[in-house]
Short mmCIF file of C-alpha atoms in Angstrom, two decimals:
data_model
loop_
_atom_site.label_atom_id
_atom_site.label_comp_id
_atom_site.label_asym_id
_atom_site.label_seq_id
_atom_site.Cartn_x
_atom_site.Cartn_y
_atom_site.Cartn_z
CA MET A 1 -20.47 -6.32 6.32
CA LYS A 2 -19.30 -2.97 7.12
CA ILE A 3 -15.71 -2.21 7.07
CA PHE A 4 -14.03 0.53 8.53
CA LEU A 5 -10.81 1.88 6.62
CA ALA A 6 -8.32 3.93 8.83
CA GLY A 7 -6.49 5.72 5.91
CA GLY A 8 -9.08 4.89 3.71
CA ALA A 9 -8.47 7.97 1.15
CA GLY A 10 -4.83 7.23 0.10
CA TYR A 11 -3.84 5.60 -2.75
CA ILE A 12 -4.17 2.27 -2.02
CA GLY A 13 -7.28 2.74 0.40
CA CYS A 14 -9.18 4.10 -2.28
CA HIS A 15 -8.73 1.39 -4.61
CA THR A 16 -9.78 -0.74 -1.94
CA ALA A 17 -12.80 0.86 -1.05
CA LEU A 18 -13.76 0.79 -4.65
CA GLN A 19 -13.64 -3.06 -4.90
CA LEU A 20 -15.26 -3.54 -1.50
CA LEU A 21 -18.16 -1.55 -2.51
CA ASN A 22 -18.20 -3.35 -5.88
CA ASN A 23 -18.16 -6.73 -3.90
CA GLY A 24 -21.44 -5.61 -1.71
CA TYR A 25 -19.31 -4.43 1.28
CA GLU A 26 -20.38 -1.01 3.22
CA VAL A 27 -17.49 1.08 3.66
CA VAL A 28 -16.83 3.75 6.23
CA ILE A 29 -13.40 5.94 5.75
CA ALA A 30 -11.27 7.56 8.60
CA ASP A 31 -8.35 10.00 7.45
CA ASN A 32 -6.82 13.15 8.42
CA PHE A 33 -5.74 13.99 4.84
CA SER A 34 -2.21 14.20 5.66
CA ASN A 35 -1.43 12.45 2.46
CA SER A 36 -4.86 12.29 0.46
CA CYS A 37 -7.88 14.41 -0.44
CA PRO A 38 -11.49 14.09 -0.10
CA GLU A 39 -11.74 14.26 -4.04
CA ALA A 40 -10.48 10.60 -4.14
CA VAL A 41 -13.41 9.25 -1.92
CA LYS A 42 -15.90 11.39 -3.94
CA ARG A 43 -14.56 9.97 -7.04
CA VAL A 44 -14.96 6.39 -5.48
CA GLU A 45 -18.67 7.13 -4.86
CA ALA A 46 -19.27 8.43 -8.29
CA LEU A 47 -17.19 5.19 -9.63
CA THR A 48 -19.54 2.77 -7.70
CA GLY A 49 -22.77 4.71 -7.60
CA LYS A 50 -22.61 4.10 -3.97
CA LYS A 51 -22.05 6.08 -0.73
CA ILE A 52 -19.11 6.27 1.74
CA ALA A 53 -19.31 7.78 5.19
CA LEU A 54 -16.15 9.81 5.84
CA TYR A 55 -14.86 10.97 8.79
CA GLU A 56 -11.97 13.69 8.74
CA ILE A 57 -10.14 12.85 12.18
CA ASP A 58 -6.65 11.69 12.78
CA VAL A 59 -6.76 7.78 13.63
CA GLN A 60 -4.19 8.71 16.43
CA ASP A 61 -7.30 10.10 18.33
CA GLY A 62 -8.51 7.09 20.40
CA ALA A 63 -11.26 8.98 21.83
CA LYS A 64 -12.55 10.04 18.20
CA VAL A 65 -12.44 6.57 16.84
CA LYS A 66 -14.26 5.10 19.47
CA GLU A 67 -16.93 7.57 18.58
CA VAL A 68 -17.30 6.46 15.09
CA PHE A 69 -16.95 2.92 16.06
CA ALA A 70 -20.07 3.40 18.30
CA GLN A 71 -21.66 5.35 15.62
CA GLU A 72 -21.10 2.91 12.86
CA GLN A 73 -20.62 -0.56 14.33
CA PRO A 74 -18.31 -1.85 11.77
CA ASP A 75 -17.98 -5.54 11.51
CA ALA A 76 -14.19 -5.47 10.48
CA VAL A 77 -11.20 -2.80 10.21
CA ILE A 78 -8.32 -2.55 7.69
CA HIS A 79 -5.34 -0.31 8.74
CA PHE A 80 -3.92 1.62 5.90
CA ALA A 81 -3.19 4.30 8.43
CA GLY A 82 0.55 5.94 8.83
CA LEU A 83 3.24 7.65 7.71
CA LYS A 84 5.25 6.28 4.75
CA ALA A 85 8.12 8.22 3.19
CA VAL A 86 11.34 6.01 4.04
CA GLY A 87 13.60 9.22 3.60
CA GLU A 88 11.59 11.62 5.54
CA SER A 89 11.26 8.64 8.38
CA VAL A 90 15.08 8.86 8.65
CA GLN A 91 15.01 12.62 9.00
CA GLN A 92 11.97 12.26 11.80
CA PRO A 93 12.22 9.45 13.47
CA ILE A 94 10.34 10.32 16.40
CA ARG A 95 7.18 11.55 14.44
CA TYR A 96 7.14 8.19 12.53
CA TYR A 97 7.22 6.16 15.70
CA ARG A 98 4.88 8.50 17.55
CA ASN A 99 2.31 8.39 14.61
CA ASN A 100 2.46 4.56 13.27
CA ILE A 101 2.80 2.98 16.41
CA ASN A 102 -0.40 5.42 17.92
CA THR A 103 -2.74 4.57 15.26
CA THR A 104 -2.24 1.07 15.53
CA LEU A 105 -2.72 1.45 19.46
CA SER A 106 -5.29 3.76 18.85
CA LEU A 107 -7.75 0.96 16.43
CA LEU A 108 -6.91 -1.91 18.68
CA GLU A 109 -8.31 0.00 21.77
CA ALA A 110 -11.41 0.80 19.89
CA MET A 111 -11.87 -2.42 18.67
CA GLU A 112 -11.48 -3.65 22.22
CA ALA A 113 -14.12 -1.42 23.62
CA THR A 114 -16.55 -1.95 20.83
CA GLY A 115 -16.25 -5.96 20.39
CA VAL A 116 -14.79 -5.80 16.95
CA LYS A 117 -13.15 -8.95 16.36
CA LYS A 118 -11.64 -8.65 12.69
CA ILE A 119 -8.70 -6.59 11.36
CA ILE A 120 -6.18 -6.33 8.50
CA PHE A 121 -3.01 -4.56 8.61
CA SER A 122 -1.19 -3.13 5.62
CA SER A 123 2.72 -4.13 6.37
CA SER A 124 5.61 -4.24 3.98
CA ALA A 125 8.23 -6.32 2.62
CA THR A 126 10.57 -4.13 4.24
CA VAL A 127 10.41 -6.07 7.24
CA TYR A 128 12.25 -9.03 5.56
CA GLY A 129 15.22 -6.89 5.85
CA GLU A 130 18.70 -7.26 4.15
CA GLU A 131 19.23 -10.82 5.69
CA ASN A 132 16.75 -12.98 3.66
CA PRO A 133 17.28 -13.96 0.29
CA SER A 134 14.16 -13.43 -2.31
CA PRO A 135 11.96 -14.87 -3.11
CA TYR A 136 10.80 -13.75 0.56
CA LYS A 137 8.55 -16.13 1.90
CA GLU A 138 6.08 -15.59 4.86
CA ASN A 139 7.67 -18.16 7.51
CA MET A 140 11.19 -16.38 7.10
CA PRO A 141 12.20 -14.35 10.02
CA LYS A 142 11.85 -10.66 10.22
CA GLY A 143 15.20 -9.07 9.33
CA SER A 144 16.72 -5.95 10.69
CA CYS A 145 15.16 -2.79 9.03
CA THR A 146 17.38 0.35 7.43
CA ASN A 147 14.80 2.95 8.29
CA PRO A 148 12.30 3.74 11.26
CA TYR A 149 9.29 3.50 8.78
CA GLY A 150 10.35 -0.07 8.45
CA TRP A 151 10.85 -0.66 11.93
CA THR A 152 7.42 0.94 12.48
CA LYS A 153 6.12 -1.84 10.19
CA SER A 154 7.88 -4.30 12.00
CA MET A 155 7.22 -3.38 15.65
CA MET A 156 3.24 -3.26 14.47
CA GLU A 157 3.44 -6.61 13.26
CA GLN A 158 4.84 -7.74 16.81
CA ILE A 159 1.98 -5.81 18.64
CA PHE A 160 -0.64 -7.66 16.51
CA GLN A 161 1.42 -10.80 17.30
CA ASP A 162 0.94 -10.11 20.79
CA VAL A 163 -2.56 -9.06 21.04
CA ALA A 164 -3.64 -12.37 19.00
CA LEU A 165 -2.37 -14.24 21.90
CA THR A 166 -4.79 -12.32 24.15
CA ASP A 167 -7.98 -13.47 22.70
CA PRO A 168 -8.64 -16.16 20.61
CA GLU A 169 -11.63 -14.99 18.84
CA LEU A 170 -9.53 -12.36 17.10
CA SER A 171 -8.99 -12.74 13.32
CA ILE A 172 -6.04 -10.88 12.26
CA VAL A 173 -4.22 -10.76 8.54
CA ILE A 174 -1.07 -9.01 8.27
CA LEU A 175 -0.65 -8.28 4.61
CA ARG A 176 3.06 -7.66 3.45
CA TYR A 177 2.84 -5.43 -0.01
CA PHE A 178 5.62 -5.21 -2.44
CA ASN A 179 5.53 -2.69 -4.82
CA PRO A 180 1.98 -1.30 -5.51
CA ILE A 181 1.75 1.01 -8.79
CA GLY A 182 -1.08 1.84 -11.66
CA ALA A 183 -4.35 3.10 -11.24
CA HIS A 184 -7.95 2.41 -11.84
CA GLU A 185 -8.56 1.71 -15.56
CA SER A 186 -10.88 4.62 -15.61
CA GLY A 187 -8.27 7.15 -14.83
CA GLU A 188 -10.24 8.71 -12.10
CA ILE A 189 -8.34 7.59 -9.22
CA GLY A 190 -4.43 7.24 -8.70
CA GLU A 191 -1.19 7.71 -7.01
CA ASP A 192 -1.22 11.42 -6.11
CA PRO A 193 1.94 11.99 -4.04
CA LYS A 194 2.09 15.04 -1.90
CA GLY A 195 5.62 16.73 -2.39
CA ILE A 196 8.50 14.15 -3.18
CA PRO A 197 7.32 10.78 -4.36
CA ASN A 198 7.92 7.79 -2.58
CA ASN A 199 7.85 5.48 -5.26
CA LEU A 200 9.47 4.99 -8.77
CA MET A 201 6.23 5.30 -10.91
CA PRO A 202 4.98 8.78 -9.95
CA TYR A 203 8.53 9.90 -10.75
CA ILE A 204 8.36 8.08 -14.12
CA THR A 205 4.62 9.68 -14.89
CA GLN A 206 5.46 13.29 -13.44
CA THR A 207 8.63 13.27 -16.02
CA ALA A 208 6.07 12.36 -18.97
CA VAL A 209 3.85 14.75 -18.32
CA GLY A 210 6.32 17.68 -17.68
CA ILE A 211 6.12 18.04 -14.05
CA ARG A 212 9.92 16.88 -13.55
CA GLU A 213 12.94 17.31 -16.03
CA LYS A 214 14.28 14.23 -15.75
CA LEU A 215 14.14 10.70 -14.13
CA THR A 216 17.41 9.63 -12.10
CA VAL A 217 17.81 5.94 -12.03
CA PHE A 218 19.90 5.34 -8.71
CA GLY A 219 22.97 2.88 -9.77
CA ASP A 220 23.26 0.57 -12.83
CA ASP A 221 25.87 -1.41 -11.38
CA TYR A 222 23.88 -4.02 -9.52
CA ASP A 223 24.35 -7.83 -9.84
CA THR A 224 21.29 -7.78 -12.20
CA PRO A 225 20.61 -8.62 -15.57
CA ASP A 226 20.84 -4.83 -16.68
CA GLY A 227 22.52 -3.21 -13.50
CA THR A 228 19.67 -1.60 -12.09
CA CYS A 229 17.50 -2.92 -9.10
CA GLN A 230 14.61 -5.54 -9.11
CA ARG A 231 11.62 -5.11 -7.65
CA ASP A 232 8.05 -6.90 -7.45
CA TYR A 233 5.77 -4.41 -8.97
CA ILE A 234 2.02 -5.27 -8.15
CA HIS A 235 -0.94 -3.39 -9.92
CA VAL A 236 -2.83 -1.63 -7.07
CA MET A 237 -6.10 -3.11 -8.05
CA ASP A 238 -4.46 -6.52 -7.81
CA LEU A 239 -3.68 -5.32 -4.47
CA ALA A 240 -7.24 -4.09 -3.71
CA ASP A 241 -8.68 -7.64 -5.13
CA GLY A 242 -6.43 -9.18 -2.37
CA HIS A 243 -8.07 -7.24 0.49
CA VAL A 244 -11.08 -8.35 -0.36
CA LYS A 245 -10.30 -11.89 0.28
CA ALA A 246 -8.63 -11.27 3.13
CA VAL A 247 -11.81 -9.99 4.39
CA GLU A 248 -13.44 -13.36 3.07
CA TYR A 249 -10.29 -15.03 4.60
CA LEU A 250 -11.25 -13.01 8.34
CA ASN A 251 -14.82 -14.16 8.19
CA ARG A 252 -13.95 -18.06 7.98
CA GLU A 253 -10.80 -17.92 10.15
CA GLN A 254 -9.68 -16.97 13.61
CA GLY A 255 -6.03 -16.38 14.95
CA ILE A 256 -3.17 -14.57 13.17
CA ASP A 257 -1.93 -14.85 9.48
CA ILE A 258 0.95 -13.00 7.41
CA ILE A 259 0.46 -13.23 3.78
CA ASN A 260 2.56 -11.60 1.10
CA LEU A 261 0.79 -9.59 -1.72
CA GLY A 262 2.94 -9.75 -4.81
CA THR A 263 3.51 -11.07 -8.41
CA GLY A 264 6.52 -12.93 -7.56
CA THR A 265 8.21 -11.71 -10.38
CA PRO A 266 10.92 -9.27 -10.35
CA TYR A 267 11.22 -6.36 -12.68
CA SER A 268 14.23 -4.16 -13.08
CA VAL A 269 14.06 -0.20 -13.14
CA LEU A 270 14.96 -0.19 -16.57
CA GLU A 271 12.63 -2.62 -17.65
CA LEU A 272 10.06 -0.44 -16.18
CA VAL A 273 11.00 2.57 -17.62
CA ASN A 274 11.38 0.50 -21.00
CA ALA A 275 7.80 -1.02 -20.81
CA PHE A 276 6.19 2.66 -19.68
CA GLN A 277 7.96 4.10 -23.17
CA LYS A 278 6.80 1.29 -25.28
CA VAL A 279 3.20 0.89 -24.02
CA ASN A 280 2.58 4.55 -24.00
CA ASP A 281 4.61 5.24 -27.22
CA MET A 282 6.59 8.06 -25.63
CA LYS A 283 10.02 8.87 -24.36
CA VAL A 284 10.77 9.39 -20.75
CA ASN A 285 14.24 11.72 -20.05
CA TYR A 286 16.03 9.45 -17.56
CA VAL A 287 19.66 9.52 -16.21
CA ILE A 288 21.95 6.92 -14.59
CA GLY A 289 23.05 8.63 -10.77
CA THR A 290 25.09 7.03 -8.28
CA ARG A 291 23.45 3.96 -5.81
CA ARG A 292 20.92 5.06 -3.23
CA ALA A 293 21.90 3.88 0.33
CA GLY A 294 20.00 1.10 1.49
CA ASP A 295 18.57 -0.11 -2.03
CA LEU A 296 18.71 -4.23 -2.04
CA PRO A 297 19.81 -5.06 -5.45
CA VAL A 298 16.69 -7.70 -5.59
CA CYS A 299 13.56 -7.85 -3.92
CA TYR A 300 10.01 -10.12 -4.80
CA ALA A 301 7.67 -12.22 -3.28
CA ASP A 302 6.83 -15.80 -2.99
CA ALA A 303 3.24 -15.28 -3.85
CA SER A 304 2.09 -19.21 -3.40
CA LYS A 305 0.67 -18.90 0.05
CA ALA A 306 -1.78 -15.87 -1.02
CA ALA A 307 -2.85 -18.45 -3.91
CA ARG A 308 -3.14 -21.32 -1.48
CA VAL A 309 -4.90 -19.30 1.47
CA LEU A 310 -6.88 -16.44 -0.15
CA GLY A 311 -7.63 -17.95 -3.47
CA TRP A 312 -5.64 -14.70 -4.88
CA LYS A 313 -3.12 -14.24 -7.71
CA ALA A 314 -1.95 -11.18 -9.49
CA LYS A 315 -3.91 -10.81 -12.77
CA ARG A 316 -2.28 -7.58 -14.47
CA GLY A 317 0.92 -7.35 -15.86
CA LEU A 318 3.54 -4.81 -16.12
CA GLU A 319 2.09 -3.48 -19.22
CA ASP A 320 -1.34 -2.98 -17.67
CA MET A 321 0.25 -1.11 -14.86
CA CYS A 322 2.29 1.22 -17.05
CA ARG A 323 -0.80 2.04 -18.97
CA ASP A 324 -2.97 2.70 -16.37
CA SER A 325 -0.59 4.90 -14.35
CA TRP A 326 0.32 6.98 -17.31
CA ASN A 327 -3.99 7.29 -18.04
CA TRP A 328 -4.24 8.55 -14.59
CA GLN A 329 -1.43 11.02 -14.65
CA ARG A 330 -2.59 12.17 -18.17
CA LYS A 331 -6.06 13.02 -17.21
CA ASN A 332 -4.93 14.18 -13.93
CA PRO A 333 -1.60 16.46 -14.52
CA GLN A 334 -1.67 18.14 -10.91
CA GLY A 335 -3.46 14.91 -9.47
CA TYR A 336 -6.59 15.51 -7.39
CA ARG A 337 -5.61 19.27 -7.71
CA LYS A 338 -7.53 21.13 -10.21
#
């Protein structure tokens, strides 16, 4: 079975590509490398001993996507492509709406033109909004998003819901991610943000390796045990395994389904920092800053549906996430750039 990974050279995409290859699937990647690089794909090939068909294209370009589909004839699609920086989306809303929604429409049109009936979409817990209490369950109504990035995810979910009504043969799985961190245990692939990181762990590892002077913790006066925000951190390799299980599910079921991928356990910012220091036997220079606009005090998943429907459960703990994140950063202080 051949899987087309839109945006497959990125952080989650390359780890998923590795696990798909390790489970006997063929992989095709299309990426414009706006927030990724070809080196990640080369390393996945080296780790697996298998080749990946790689196309440097912008997935917004529907004609090019159709050309690749016609040439490769994939059996299913995983849609990772899109811009993902929350702060940047507030500054550049038009760019985010144009890019993220166009990539989705381009893929759906290519699927329609070539008869591909299976797709997995990488959504986000941000669609639950501020109205719903944690733990988040898939049957909760979507909430109001606090930024254009979140709204693009919400809108794209609606597009998939509407498209699913038009063709009973379609199989669509929407995976709502929580907070992926970590790296492959080899340290060969990991998270390599270009510019300002969007997530906490790269700030921790870049501070530890000396790229950044200090880590700022945004607020310690929330209604949580230690006053810092709590999040559902999930190892990127567990997330990748979840995609493999979702591909299996696509082959069994038709229609559309929404599934959380999280651990179901919230950890605070300081718990993550302290675990990183303990596991890696080092100090991380951090300071407490003021609250950041839009941060929820607590956000974590009810992960029971993934266990029931996919037969998937996160296996790796916080210590694994911290150890593997540092192993990647230590081996690659400048990321994939030499």
